[in-house]
Structures are given as C-alpha cells and as structure tokens.
Amino acid sequence: MPAMPSNADANAGEARAELTRRSVLKLGLAVSGVLAAGGLVEYLQYQAGAAAPTAFELDLPGDYPDGSATHVSAAGAWLLRDEGGLYAISTRCPHLGCTVERQADGFQCPCHGSQFGLDGQVRRGPATHPLAYLKLTVSEQGHLVIHSDQVIDASVRLPV
Ligand code: FES
C-alpha cells in the first residue's frame, strides 16, 4: 500500500511551485527591464538624418536657349529662359502643394485645375498666388545652381 504524503511533503511541493512561479516572474521582469533599457539607449542615441539637399547644379547657362523650359525634378523646379535671362519656377502649386504640370503656354495643377503662365502668374484659380521663383546662381565652375529653399522676386532674371 502506498504511503500517504505527509504535510511536510505537500509543503515542499508548494515551495517548489512557488519558487518556479517567482523565478518565471523575476525572469520576465529582468527581460522587460533589459528591453526597456535597450530602447531607451536607442532613443537617446537617435540622430536626425542628413538634411535634404537644397542646391542643384545644372549645365552651363548657355546650354539653355531662349524660350527653353527644362524640368529639374530633383529641385522641384522648371528652369526657363526668356529675353531677360534665366529663371527657375517652383513646381509646387501655391494652393495646396500639388506638383504643377507643363502645358504649351504655362502650367496647370492636376489637383484642382489652377493654371499659371510661363511667368508663374495665376491665370485661373483656385490658387491665388503665383508660382514661387527660386534663386539661381552660377558655381565657380560656371554651372547653374538652383536653390530650392530660396524664394526670390519674380522680376529677377539671371542674364546669359
Ligand atoms: S493644389 Fe493646385 S489647384 Fe489645388
């Protein structure tokens, strides 16, 4: 006949079970702590990425003949030349920021239909402001540079 477990055996079993639950709980807390600490370290070491470029070098000014219109998508601009010289117009619609598309005699916004002349002036709304003119300079090597972060007056031309 098997022996009946004594109270001492039952208490020892409960102690082992309690130790196991405590061990698992401690292990879980330790793992959570390590993960949280790792996330905190990563958060504290975060560095913002490099700023997006705002200067875009093109060809020589003489490479853009009078009446030409060149899309410079990287700069978000059209480079145009009239009798006064070269100028760059932003492709960003002043209404809500869509990218305008070139038409035979200007630009049109595909989002809400605003139309602009080749000089960037509004021909039809809902846009109420003209397209932005972007600063143009010439590099030391003689190449054109569009500065997409610098808006200038619409009357400015870069003489060629
Ligand atoms: S975003 Fe261009 S017309 Fe609305």
CSV table of C-alpha atoms and ligand atoms in Angstrom, one decimal:
chain,number,residue,atom,x,y,z
A,1,MET,CA,0.0,0.0,0.0
A,2,PRO,CA,1.5,3.4,-1.0
A,3,ALA,CA,2.4,5.7,1.8
A,4,MET,CA,0.2,8.8,2.2
A,5,PRO,CA,2.0,12.1,1.6
A,6,SER,CA,2.8,13.9,4.7
A,7,ASN,CA,2.1,17.6,5.3
A,8,ALA,CA,5.9,18.2,5.0
A,9,ASP,CA,5.9,16.7,1.5
A,10,ALA,CA,2.9,18.8,0.5
A,11,ASN,CA,4.6,22.0,1.8
A,12,ALA,CA,7.8,21.1,0.0
A,13,GLY,CA,5.9,20.7,-3.3
A,14,GLU,CA,4.2,24.1,-2.8
A,15,ALA,CA,7.5,25.7,-2.1
A,16,ARG,CA,9.0,24.3,-5.3
A,17,ALA,CA,5.9,25.5,-7.3
A,18,GLU,CA,6.2,28.9,-5.6
A,19,LEU,CA,9.9,29.1,-6.4
A,20,THR,CA,9.1,28.3,-10.1
A,21,ARG,CA,6.4,31.0,-10.3
A,22,ARG,CA,8.7,33.5,-8.7
A,23,SER,CA,11.6,32.5,-10.9
A,24,VAL,CA,9.5,33.0,-14.0
A,25,LEU,CA,8.2,36.3,-12.8
A,26,LYS,CA,11.7,37.5,-12.0
A,27,LEU,CA,13.0,36.4,-15.4
A,28,GLY,CA,10.1,38.1,-17.1
A,29,LEU,CA,10.8,41.4,-15.2
A,30,ALA,CA,14.5,41.1,-16.0
A,31,VAL,CA,13.9,40.6,-19.7
A,32,SER,CA,11.4,43.5,-19.7
A,33,GLY,CA,14.0,45.7,-18.0
A,34,VAL,CA,16.7,44.8,-20.5
A,35,LEU,CA,14.4,45.5,-23.5
A,36,ALA,CA,13.3,48.8,-22.0
A,37,ALA,CA,16.8,49.9,-21.3
A,38,GLY,CA,17.9,49.0,-24.8
A,39,GLY,CA,15.0,51.1,-26.2
A,40,LEU,CA,15.9,54.0,-24.0
A,41,VAL,CA,19.6,53.8,-25.1
A,42,GLU,CA,18.5,53.7,-28.8
A,43,TYR,CA,16.2,56.7,-28.2
A,44,LEU,CA,18.9,58.7,-26.6
A,45,GLN,CA,21.4,57.9,-29.4
A,46,TYR,CA,18.9,58.9,-32.2
A,47,GLN,CA,20.3,61.4,-34.6
A,48,ALA,CA,18.3,63.0,-37.3
A,49,GLY,CA,19.3,62.1,-40.9
A,50,ALA,CA,21.3,64.5,-43.1
A,51,ALA,CA,19.2,67.4,-44.3
A,52,ALA,CA,17.9,67.1,-47.8
A,53,PRO,CA,19.9,68.9,-50.5
A,54,THR,CA,18.6,72.4,-51.5
A,55,ALA,CA,21.2,73.3,-54.1
A,56,PHE,CA,21.1,71.6,-57.5
A,57,GLU,CA,23.8,72.1,-60.1
A,58,LEU,CA,22.9,72.1,-63.7
A,59,ASP,CA,24.7,72.7,-67.0
A,60,LEU,CA,26.2,75.9,-68.2
A,61,PRO,CA,23.8,78.8,-68.6
A,62,GLY,CA,24.5,78.9,-72.4
A,63,ASP,CA,23.1,75.3,-72.7
A,64,TYR,CA,19.6,76.6,-72.1
A,65,PRO,CA,18.5,78.6,-75.2
A,66,ASP,CA,16.0,81.4,-75.2
A,67,GLY,CA,12.4,80.0,-75.0
A,68,SER,CA,13.6,76.7,-73.4
A,69,ALA,CA,11.8,75.1,-70.5
A,70,THR,CA,13.7,72.4,-68.6
A,71,HIS,CA,12.1,70.3,-65.9
A,72,VAL,CA,14.5,69.8,-62.9
A,73,SER,CA,12.6,67.3,-60.9
A,74,ALA,CA,15.2,66.9,-58.2
A,75,ALA,CA,14.9,70.6,-57.4
A,76,GLY,CA,11.1,70.7,-57.8
A,77,ALA,CA,11.5,73.4,-60.4
A,78,TRP,CA,11.3,74.4,-64.0
A,79,LEU,CA,14.2,76.3,-65.5
A,80,LEU,CA,13.1,78.8,-68.1
A,81,ARG,CA,14.7,81.4,-70.3
A,82,ASP,CA,13.1,84.4,-71.8
A,83,GLU,CA,14.6,87.5,-73.4
A,84,GLY,CA,15.6,88.8,-69.9
A,85,GLY,CA,17.6,85.7,-69.0
A,86,LEU,CA,17.1,82.5,-66.9
A,87,TYR,CA,14.7,82.0,-64.1
A,88,ALA,CA,13.5,79.0,-62.1
A,89,ILE,CA,9.9,78.4,-61.0
A,90,SER,CA,8.8,76.0,-58.3
A,91,THR,CA,6.6,73.1,-59.4
A,92,ARG,CA,4.7,73.3,-56.1
A,93,CYS,CA,1.2,74.7,-56.5
A,94,PRO,CA,0.6,77.5,-54.1
A,95,HIS,CA,-3.0,76.3,-53.5
A,96,LEU,CA,-2.4,73.1,-51.6
A,97,GLY,CA,1.0,71.9,-52.8
A,98,CYS,CA,0.4,69.6,-55.7
A,99,THR,CA,3.0,69.4,-58.5
A,100,VAL,CA,2.1,71.5,-61.5
A,101,GLU,CA,2.4,70.1,-65.0
A,102,ARG,CA,3.8,71.9,-68.0
A,103,GLN,CA,1.3,73.0,-70.7
A,104,ALA,CA,2.0,74.5,-74.0
A,105,ASP,CA,1.7,78.1,-72.7
A,106,GLY,CA,2.3,77.6,-68.9
A,107,PHE,CA,1.5,75.3,-66.1
A,108,GLN,CA,-1.6,73.5,-64.8
A,109,CYS,CA,-2.2,71.9,-61.5
A,110,PRO,CA,-3.8,68.4,-61.8
A,111,CYS,CA,-5.4,68.6,-58.4
A,112,HIS,CA,-7.9,71.5,-58.6
A,113,GLY,CA,-7.2,72.9,-62.0
A,114,SER,CA,-5.3,76.1,-61.3
A,115,GLN,CA,-3.5,77.5,-64.3
A,116,PHE,CA,-0.3,79.6,-64.4
A,117,GLY,CA,1.5,81.4,-67.2
A,118,LEU,CA,5.1,80.7,-68.1
A,119,ASP,CA,5.9,83.6,-65.8
A,120,GLY,CA,4.2,81.8,-63.0
A,121,GLN,CA,1.3,84.2,-62.6
A,122,VAL,CA,-2.1,82.8,-61.9
A,123,ARG,CA,-4.4,82.6,-64.9
A,124,ARG,CA,-7.1,80.6,-63.2
A,125,GLY,CA,-7.8,79.6,-59.6
A,126,PRO,CA,-8.4,78.3,-57.0
A,127,ALA,CA,-4.7,79.3,-56.5
A,128,THR,CA,-4.5,83.0,-55.5
A,129,HIS,CA,-0.7,83.3,-55.5
A,130,PRO,CA,1.8,82.8,-58.3
A,131,LEU,CA,4.3,80.0,-58.5
A,132,ALA,CA,7.4,80.8,-56.4
A,133,TYR,CA,10.6,81.9,-58.1
A,134,LEU,CA,13.7,80.1,-56.9
A,135,LYS,CA,17.1,81.6,-56.6
A,136,LEU,CA,19.6,80.9,-59.4
A,137,THR,CA,23.4,81.3,-59.1
A,138,VAL,CA,26.4,80.3,-61.1
A,139,SER,CA,29.0,78.0,-59.5
A,140,GLU,CA,32.8,78.5,-59.6
A,141,GLN,CA,32.9,76.1,-62.5
A,142,GLY,CA,30.3,78.2,-64.3
A,143,HIS,CA,27.4,75.8,-63.8
A,144,LEU,CA,23.9,77.0,-63.0
A,145,VAL,CA,22.7,76.2,-59.5
A,146,ILE,CA,19.0,76.2,-58.4
A,147,HIS,CA,18.5,76.9,-54.7
A,148,SER,CA,15.1,75.2,-53.9
A,149,ASP,CA,15.0,76.8,-50.4
A,150,GLN,CA,15.4,80.4,-51.5
A,151,VAL,CA,12.4,82.2,-53.0
A,152,ILE,CA,13.1,85.4,-54.8
A,153,ASP,CA,11.2,88.2,-56.6
A,154,ALA,CA,9.5,87.3,-59.8
A,155,SER,CA,11.2,90.1,-61.7
A,156,VAL,CA,14.7,88.7,-61.2
A,157,ARG,CA,16.5,87.1,-64.2
A,158,LEU,CA,19.9,85.6,-64.4
A,159,PRO,CA,21.4,87.3,-67.5
A,160,VAL,CA,23.0,85.0,-70.0
B,1,FES,S1,-3.3,72.1,-55.2
B,1,FES,FE1,-3.1,73.1,-57.1
B,1,FES,S2,-5.1,73.9,-57.6
B,1,FES,FE2,-5.3,73.0,-55.6
